[in-house]
Amino acid sequence: MISSFAESIPVSSSTYQTTSSGNLISVRARIYGATAIVLHGRNVVEPGVILRGDLRRYLGSAPASTKKESDGQMAIVMGRYCRIGEDSVIRPPGKTTKGIFNYHKLKIADCVDVGERCVVEALSIGKGVKIGHDCTIGKFTVIGDYAIIEPGSILPPLSVVPALTRWAGNPACIIGIVPETTPEIVDAKMRAEYKRYKIVKASSATADNHKDGART
């Protein structure tokens, strides 16, 4: 949960890795298929998070010479100033079309805050979205900009959440509209939240069983 802007969050260099674009990734996070994940910078990935970049779209029977990595083959694309809370799972949605099962890219815009213990299989999450703790976001869900998903909510597959709306329940339904001032507040809050993290050098940094090869 985002708290006071003034309080810093000291994190040891033995427990978080910093990428060249400023992403802070816990060594206890699990990143699979890192070459199919794009983190555009200044994101925070907390302990226990699982990013499933290995669940990606392939070109099937296309010639090998055309199977070069491209944005269309990325599994997860995340903007800037996002936070993924502890023990959450982020994985692309998949479905069977004409007898062939394939995954579709999950796009996460800037300033998205995902709470702890969430499972997210959305197709698209708009800018400034807040997802509370213990939420389940069903396959191919589309969430509009600055929407709020209350803690414990379950959005069924193929849900469409309009921008600037508040949802709650199981199954989740709209319970209100967020103020028009929300975009400015959320953008400033997420940038300030990122700046609160202060890396403290450790005498011996360890990164056991963690591989951060995501594109940054």
PDB file of C-alpha atoms in Angstrom:
ATOM      1  CA  MET A   1       0.000   0.000   0.000  1.00  0.00           C
ATOM      2  CA  ILE A   2       1.321   3.450  -0.879  1.00  0.00           C
ATOM      3  CA  SER A   3       1.949   5.538   2.206  1.00  0.00           C
ATOM      4  CA  SER A   4       3.495   8.867   3.111  1.00  0.00           C
ATOM      5  CA  PHE A   5       5.654  10.456   0.431  1.00  0.00           C
ATOM      6  CA  ALA A   6       8.155  11.661   3.038  1.00  0.00           C
ATOM      7  CA  GLU A   7       9.121   8.278   4.465  1.00  0.00           C
ATOM      8  CA  SER A   8      11.908   6.490   2.623  1.00  0.00           C
ATOM      9  CA  ILE A   9      11.934   2.731   2.050  1.00  0.00           C
ATOM     10  CA  PRO A  10      15.483   1.412   2.540  1.00  0.00           C
ATOM     11  CA  VAL A  11      16.166  -1.734   0.509  1.00  0.00           C
ATOM     12  CA  SER A  12      19.406  -3.670   0.553  1.00  0.00           C
ATOM     13  CA  SER A  13      21.406  -4.171  -2.626  1.00  0.00           C
ATOM     14  CA  SER A  14      21.496  -7.830  -1.611  1.00  0.00           C
ATOM     15  CA  THR A  15      17.708  -8.091  -1.837  1.00  0.00           C
ATOM     16  CA  TYR A  16      16.937  -5.860  -4.834  1.00  0.00           C
ATOM     17  CA  GLN A  17      18.659  -5.524  -8.184  1.00  0.00           C
ATOM     18  CA  THR A  18      18.647  -2.244 -10.098  1.00  0.00           C
ATOM     19  CA  THR A  19      18.586  -2.309 -13.900  1.00  0.00           C
ATOM     20  CA  SER A  20      20.092   0.323 -16.183  1.00  0.00           C
ATOM     21  CA  SER A  21      16.672   1.965 -16.628  1.00  0.00           C
ATOM     22  CA  GLY A  22      16.022   2.107 -12.896  1.00  0.00           C
ATOM     23  CA  ASN A  23      13.804  -0.924 -12.391  1.00  0.00           C
ATOM     24  CA  LEU A  24      14.018  -2.300  -8.844  1.00  0.00           C
ATOM     25  CA  ILE A  25      13.554  -6.065  -8.911  1.00  0.00           C
ATOM     26  CA  SER A  26      13.584  -8.248  -5.834  1.00  0.00           C
ATOM     27  CA  VAL A  27      16.010 -11.157  -5.975  1.00  0.00           C
ATOM     28  CA  ARG A  28      13.106 -13.232  -4.648  1.00  0.00           C
ATOM     29  CA  ALA A  29      10.991 -12.446  -7.714  1.00  0.00           C
ATOM     30  CA  ARG A  30      10.775 -15.114 -10.408  1.00  0.00           C
ATOM     31  CA  ILE A  31      11.056 -13.955 -13.997  1.00  0.00           C
ATOM     32  CA  TYR A  32      10.479 -16.613 -16.643  1.00  0.00           C
ATOM     33  CA  GLY A  33      11.167 -15.949 -20.317  1.00  0.00           C
ATOM     34  CA  ALA A  34      12.885 -12.676 -19.511  1.00  0.00           C
ATOM     35  CA  THR A  35      13.707 -11.902 -23.159  1.00  0.00           C
ATOM     36  CA  ALA A  36       9.953 -11.636 -23.852  1.00  0.00           C
ATOM     37  CA  ILE A  37       9.376  -9.085 -21.073  1.00  0.00           C
ATOM     38  CA  VAL A  38       9.797  -5.333 -21.493  1.00  0.00           C
ATOM     39  CA  LEU A  39       9.976  -3.086 -18.432  1.00  0.00           C
ATOM     40  CA  HIS A  40      10.285   0.509 -19.611  1.00  0.00           C
ATOM     41  CA  GLY A  41      11.884   1.773 -16.429  1.00  0.00           C
ATOM     42  CA  ARG A  42      11.490   2.838 -12.795  1.00  0.00           C
ATOM     43  CA  ASN A  43       9.210  -0.046 -11.890  1.00  0.00           C
ATOM     44  CA  VAL A  44       9.250  -1.942  -8.598  1.00  0.00           C
ATOM     45  CA  VAL A  45       8.855  -5.732  -8.586  1.00  0.00           C
ATOM     46  CA  GLU A  46       8.504  -6.969  -5.021  1.00  0.00           C
ATOM     47  CA  PRO A  47       9.452 -10.320  -3.406  1.00  0.00           C
ATOM     48  CA  GLY A  48       7.559 -13.413  -4.503  1.00  0.00           C
ATOM     49  CA  VAL A  49       6.285 -11.862  -7.735  1.00  0.00           C
ATOM     50  CA  ILE A  50       6.105 -14.178 -10.745  1.00  0.00           C
ATOM     51  CA  LEU A  51       6.319 -12.746 -14.273  1.00  0.00           C
ATOM     52  CA  ARG A  52       5.514 -15.346 -16.947  1.00  0.00           C
ATOM     53  CA  GLY A  53       7.355 -14.140 -20.013  1.00  0.00           C
ATOM     54  CA  ASP A  54       7.663 -17.746 -21.140  1.00  0.00           C
ATOM     55  CA  LEU A  55       3.943 -17.748 -21.982  1.00  0.00           C
ATOM     56  CA  ARG A  56       4.311 -15.951 -25.268  1.00  0.00           C
ATOM     57  CA  ARG A  57       2.915 -15.939 -28.776  1.00  0.00           C
ATOM     58  CA  TYR A  58       4.833 -17.902 -31.377  1.00  0.00           C
ATOM     59  CA  LEU A  59       4.620 -17.649 -35.127  1.00  0.00           C
ATOM     60  CA  GLY A  60       3.714 -21.294 -35.578  1.00  0.00           C
ATOM     61  CA  SER A  61       4.794 -22.634 -38.946  1.00  0.00           C
ATOM     62  CA  ALA A  62       6.444 -19.430 -40.147  1.00  0.00           C
ATOM     63  CA  PRO A  63       9.949 -19.905 -41.582  1.00  0.00           C
ATOM     64  CA  ALA A  64      12.724 -19.767 -39.014  1.00  0.00           C
ATOM     65  CA  SER A  65      14.204 -16.719 -40.736  1.00  0.00           C
ATOM     66  CA  THR A  66      11.040 -14.732 -39.935  1.00  0.00           C
ATOM     67  CA  LYS A  67      10.828 -15.733 -36.274  1.00  0.00           C
ATOM     68  CA  LYS A  68      12.846 -12.828 -35.025  1.00  0.00           C
ATOM     69  CA  GLU A  69      11.910 -11.379 -31.667  1.00  0.00           C
ATOM     70  CA  SER A  70       9.552  -8.452 -32.138  1.00  0.00           C
ATOM     71  CA  ASP A  71       7.204  -6.393 -30.028  1.00  0.00           C
ATOM     72  CA  GLY A  72       4.377  -8.559 -31.327  1.00  0.00           C
ATOM     73  CA  GLN A  73       6.023 -11.581 -29.719  1.00  0.00           C
ATOM     74  CA  MET A  74       6.534  -9.948 -26.332  1.00  0.00           C
ATOM     75  CA  ALA A  75       4.617 -11.605 -23.515  1.00  0.00           C
ATOM     76  CA  ILE A  76       4.508  -8.718 -21.024  1.00  0.00           C
ATOM     77  CA  VAL A  77       5.084  -5.034 -21.753  1.00  0.00           C
ATOM     78  CA  MET A  78       5.079  -2.702 -18.753  1.00  0.00           C
ATOM     79  CA  GLY A  79       5.357   1.083 -18.770  1.00  0.00           C
ATOM     80  CA  ARG A  80       7.061   3.241 -16.138  1.00  0.00           C
ATOM     81  CA  TYR A  81       6.492   3.877 -12.440  1.00  0.00           C
ATOM     82  CA  CYS A  82       4.534   0.665 -11.899  1.00  0.00           C
ATOM     83  CA  ARG A  83       4.582  -1.455  -8.750  1.00  0.00           C
ATOM     84  CA  ILE A  84       3.845  -5.175  -8.558  1.00  0.00           C
ATOM     85  CA  GLY A  85       3.069  -6.202  -4.971  1.00  0.00           C
ATOM     86  CA  GLU A  86       4.440  -9.217  -3.128  1.00  0.00           C
ATOM     87  CA  ASP A  87       3.453 -12.723  -4.269  1.00  0.00           C
ATOM     88  CA  SER A  88       1.451 -11.519  -7.271  1.00  0.00           C
ATOM     89  CA  VAL A  89       1.426 -13.432 -10.548  1.00  0.00           C
ATOM     90  CA  ILE A  90       1.432 -11.605 -13.883  1.00  0.00           C
ATOM     91  CA  ARG A  91       0.850 -13.803 -16.912  1.00  0.00           C
ATOM     92  CA  PRO A  92      -0.445 -13.267 -20.453  1.00  0.00           C
ATOM     93  CA  PRO A  93      -3.905 -14.568 -21.349  1.00  0.00           C
ATOM     94  CA  GLY A  94      -4.239 -17.517 -23.694  1.00  0.00           C
ATOM     95  CA  LYS A  95      -6.963 -19.124 -25.770  1.00  0.00           C
ATOM     96  CA  THR A  96      -7.538 -21.694 -28.484  1.00  0.00           C
ATOM     97  CA  THR A  97      -8.328 -20.392 -31.965  1.00  0.00           C
ATOM     98  CA  LYS A  98      -9.007 -22.779 -34.853  1.00  0.00           C
ATOM     99  CA  GLY A  99      -7.613 -25.632 -32.807  1.00  0.00           C
ATOM    100  CA  ILE A 100      -4.373 -23.831 -31.936  1.00  0.00           C
ATOM    101  CA  PHE A 101      -3.664 -22.565 -28.430  1.00  0.00           C
ATOM    102  CA  ASN A 102      -1.674 -19.366 -28.168  1.00  0.00           C
ATOM    103  CA  TYR A 103      -0.939 -16.536 -25.762  1.00  0.00           C
ATOM    104  CA  HIS A 104      -1.555 -12.833 -26.267  1.00  0.00           C
ATOM    105  CA  LYS A 105       0.598  -9.952 -25.085  1.00  0.00           C
ATOM    106  CA  LEU A 106      -0.296  -8.360 -21.751  1.00  0.00           C
ATOM    107  CA  LYS A 107       0.154  -4.576 -21.864  1.00  0.00           C
ATOM    108  CA  ILE A 108       0.482  -2.573 -18.652  1.00  0.00           C
ATOM    109  CA  ALA A 109       0.586   1.219 -18.973  1.00  0.00           C
ATOM    110  CA  ASP A 110       2.425   3.721 -16.753  1.00  0.00           C
ATOM    111  CA  CYS A 111       1.757   4.263 -13.035  1.00  0.00           C
ATOM    112  CA  VAL A 112      -0.106   0.990 -12.437  1.00  0.00           C
ATOM    113  CA  ASP A 113      -0.205  -0.284  -8.851  1.00  0.00           C
ATOM    114  CA  VAL A 114      -0.891  -4.000  -8.338  1.00  0.00           C
ATOM    115  CA  GLY A 115      -1.405  -5.085  -4.739  1.00  0.00           C
ATOM    116  CA  GLU A 116      -0.170  -8.199  -2.983  1.00  0.00           C
ATOM    117  CA  ARG A 117      -1.260 -11.759  -3.842  1.00  0.00           C
ATOM    118  CA  CYS A 118      -3.009 -10.845  -7.086  1.00  0.00           C
ATOM    119  CA  VAL A 119      -3.362 -13.009 -10.179  1.00  0.00           C
ATOM    120  CA  VAL A 120      -3.478 -10.940 -13.362  1.00  0.00           C
ATOM    121  CA  GLU A 121      -4.241 -12.373 -16.815  1.00  0.00           C
ATOM    122  CA  ALA A 122      -5.579  -9.205 -18.410  1.00  0.00           C
ATOM    123  CA  LEU A 123      -5.102  -8.188 -22.013  1.00  0.00           C
ATOM    124  CA  SER A 124      -4.641  -4.508 -21.219  1.00  0.00           C
ATOM    125  CA  ILE A 125      -4.333  -2.414 -18.057  1.00  0.00           C
ATOM    126  CA  GLY A 126      -4.612   1.327 -18.562  1.00  0.00           C
ATOM    127  CA  LYS A 127      -2.583   4.137 -17.084  1.00  0.00           C
ATOM    128  CA  GLY A 128      -2.867   4.796 -13.365  1.00  0.00           C
ATOM    129  CA  VAL A 129      -4.956   1.722 -12.554  1.00  0.00           C
ATOM    130  CA  LYS A 130      -5.039   0.641  -8.907  1.00  0.00           C
ATOM    131  CA  ILE A 131      -5.589  -3.067  -8.206  1.00  0.00           C
ATOM    132  CA  GLY A 132      -6.001  -3.876  -4.520  1.00  0.00           C
ATOM    133  CA  HIS A 133      -4.626  -6.854  -2.616  1.00  0.00           C
ATOM    134  CA  ASP A 134      -5.930 -10.393  -3.303  1.00  0.00           C
ATOM    135  CA  CYS A 135      -7.606  -9.580  -6.622  1.00  0.00           C
ATOM    136  CA  THR A 136      -8.082 -11.922  -9.560  1.00  0.00           C
ATOM    137  CA  ILE A 137      -8.141 -10.309 -12.992  1.00  0.00           C
ATOM    138  CA  GLY A 138      -9.555 -12.786 -15.485  1.00  0.00           C
ATOM    139  CA  LYS A 139      -8.246 -13.634 -18.926  1.00  0.00           C
ATOM    140  CA  PHE A 140      -8.504 -10.953 -21.618  1.00  0.00           C
ATOM    141  CA  THR A 141      -9.890  -8.356 -19.241  1.00  0.00           C
ATOM    142  CA  VAL A 142      -9.446  -4.751 -20.378  1.00  0.00           C
ATOM    143  CA  ILE A 143      -9.152  -2.118 -17.645  1.00  0.00           C
ATOM    144  CA  GLY A 144      -9.444   1.552 -18.590  1.00  0.00           C
ATOM    145  CA  ASP A 145      -7.239   4.379 -17.339  1.00  0.00           C
ATOM    146  CA  TYR A 146      -7.318   5.270 -13.629  1.00  0.00           C
ATOM    147  CA  ALA A 147      -9.886   2.636 -12.712  1.00  0.00           C
ATOM    148  CA  ILE A 148      -9.797   1.224  -9.176  1.00  0.00           C
ATOM    149  CA  ILE A 149     -10.298  -2.458  -8.394  1.00  0.00           C
ATOM    150  CA  GLU A 150     -11.013  -2.858  -4.692  1.00  0.00           C
ATOM    151  CA  PRO A 151      -9.186  -5.511  -2.592  1.00  0.00           C
ATOM    152  CA  GLY A 152     -10.496  -9.056  -2.933  1.00  0.00           C
ATOM    153  CA  SER A 153     -12.336  -8.365  -6.182  1.00  0.00           C
ATOM    154  CA  ILE A 154     -12.648 -10.990  -8.896  1.00  0.00           C
ATOM    155  CA  LEU A 155     -13.077  -9.811 -12.471  1.00  0.00           C
ATOM    156  CA  PRO A 156     -14.312 -12.654 -14.715  1.00  0.00           C
ATOM    157  CA  PRO A 157     -12.618 -13.333 -18.056  1.00  0.00           C
ATOM    158  CA  LEU A 158     -13.372 -10.841 -20.836  1.00  0.00           C
ATOM    159  CA  SER A 159     -14.442  -8.115 -18.412  1.00  0.00           C
ATOM    160  CA  VAL A 160     -14.327  -4.525 -19.644  1.00  0.00           C
ATOM    161  CA  VAL A 161     -13.727  -1.873 -16.984  1.00  0.00           C
ATOM    162  CA  PRO A 162     -14.308   1.714 -18.168  1.00  0.00           C
ATOM    163  CA  ALA A 163     -11.839   4.432 -17.263  1.00  0.00           C
ATOM    164  CA  LEU A 164     -12.322   6.333 -13.995  1.00  0.00           C
ATOM    165  CA  THR A 165     -14.628   3.729 -12.444  1.00  0.00           C
ATOM    166  CA  ARG A 166     -14.439   1.835  -9.150  1.00  0.00           C
ATOM    167  CA  TRP A 167     -15.188  -1.902  -8.996  1.00  0.00           C
ATOM    168  CA  ALA A 168     -15.618  -4.418  -6.175  1.00  0.00           C
ATOM    169  CA  GLY A 169     -17.061  -7.832  -5.374  1.00  0.00           C
ATOM    170  CA  ASN A 170     -17.142 -11.390  -6.681  1.00  0.00           C
ATOM    171  CA  PRO A 171     -17.911 -11.174  -9.486  1.00  0.00           C
ATOM    172  CA  ALA A 172     -16.803  -7.553  -9.463  1.00  0.00           C
ATOM    173  CA  CYS A 173     -19.231  -4.865 -10.570  1.00  0.00           C
ATOM    174  CA  ILE A 174     -19.103  -1.104 -10.769  1.00  0.00           C
ATOM    175  CA  ILE A 175     -19.724   0.644  -7.447  1.00  0.00           C
ATOM    176  CA  GLY A 176     -18.808   4.214  -8.269  1.00  0.00           C
ATOM    177  CA  ILE A 177     -16.941   6.818 -10.267  1.00  0.00           C
ATOM    178  CA  VAL A 178     -13.560   8.230  -9.247  1.00  0.00           C
ATOM    179  CA  PRO A 179     -12.960  12.013  -9.186  1.00  0.00           C
ATOM    180  CA  GLU A 180     -11.790  13.779 -12.321  1.00  0.00           C
ATOM    181  CA  THR A 181      -8.696  14.934 -10.409  1.00  0.00           C
ATOM    182  CA  THR A 182      -7.547  11.324 -10.016  1.00  0.00           C
ATOM    183  CA  PRO A 183      -5.097  11.285 -12.986  1.00  0.00           C
ATOM    184  CA  GLU A 184      -2.934  14.113 -11.657  1.00  0.00           C
ATOM    185  CA  ILE A 185      -2.966  12.709  -8.123  1.00  0.00           C
ATOM    186  CA  VAL A 186      -2.136   9.140  -9.154  1.00  0.00           C
ATOM    187  CA  ASP A 187       0.677  10.124 -11.528  1.00  0.00           C
ATOM    188  CA  ALA A 188       2.354  12.263  -8.875  1.00  0.00           C
ATOM    189  CA  LYS A 189       1.818   9.608  -6.205  1.00  0.00           C
ATOM    190  CA  MET A 190       3.380   6.759  -8.168  1.00  0.00           C
ATOM    191  CA  ARG A 191       6.416   8.843  -9.121  1.00  0.00           C
ATOM    192  CA  ALA A 192       6.856   9.878  -5.499  1.00  0.00           C
ATOM    193  CA  GLU A 193       6.427   6.277  -4.366  1.00  0.00           C
ATOM    194  CA  TYR A 194       9.252   5.116  -6.620  1.00  0.00           C
ATOM    195  CA  LYS A 195      11.571   7.808  -5.266  1.00  0.00           C
ATOM    196  CA  ARG A 196      10.985   6.554  -1.723  1.00  0.00           C
ATOM    197  CA  TYR A 197      12.966   3.376  -2.428  1.00  0.00           C
ATOM    198  CA  LYS A 198      16.557   3.906  -1.342  1.00  0.00           C
ATOM    199  CA  ILE A 199      19.156   1.266  -2.175  1.00  0.00           C
ATOM    200  CA  VAL A 200      21.492   0.540   0.730  1.00  0.00           C
ATOM    201  CA  LYS A 201      24.753  -1.199  -0.141  1.00  0.00           C
ATOM    202  CA  ALA A 202      25.148  -4.605   1.468  1.00  0.00           C
ATOM    203  CA  SER A 203      28.451  -6.181   2.456  1.00  0.00           C
ATOM    204  CA  SER A 204      27.682  -9.200   0.326  1.00  0.00           C
ATOM    205  CA  ALA A 205      24.873  -9.028  -2.189  1.00  0.00           C
ATOM    206  CA  THR A 206      23.223 -12.268  -3.239  1.00  0.00           C
ATOM    207  CA  ALA A 207      20.845 -12.983  -6.057  1.00  0.00           C
ATOM    208  CA  ASP A 208      20.219 -16.702  -5.701  1.00  0.00           C
ATOM    209  CA  ASN A 209      17.940 -18.306  -8.241  1.00  0.00           C
ATOM    210  CA  HIS A 210      17.050 -14.968  -9.861  1.00  0.00           C
ATOM    211  CA  LYS A 211      17.587 -14.041 -13.450  1.00  0.00           C
ATOM    212  CA  ASP A 212      16.928 -10.502 -14.611  1.00  0.00           C
ATOM    213  CA  GLY A 213      17.320 -10.609 -18.362  1.00  0.00           C
ATOM    214  CA  ALA A 214      14.248  -8.515 -19.076  1.00  0.00           C
ATOM    215  CA  ARG A 215      14.660  -5.805 -21.676  1.00  0.00           C
ATOM    216  CA  THR A 216      15.133  -2.477 -19.965  1.00  0.00           C
TER     217      THR A 216
END
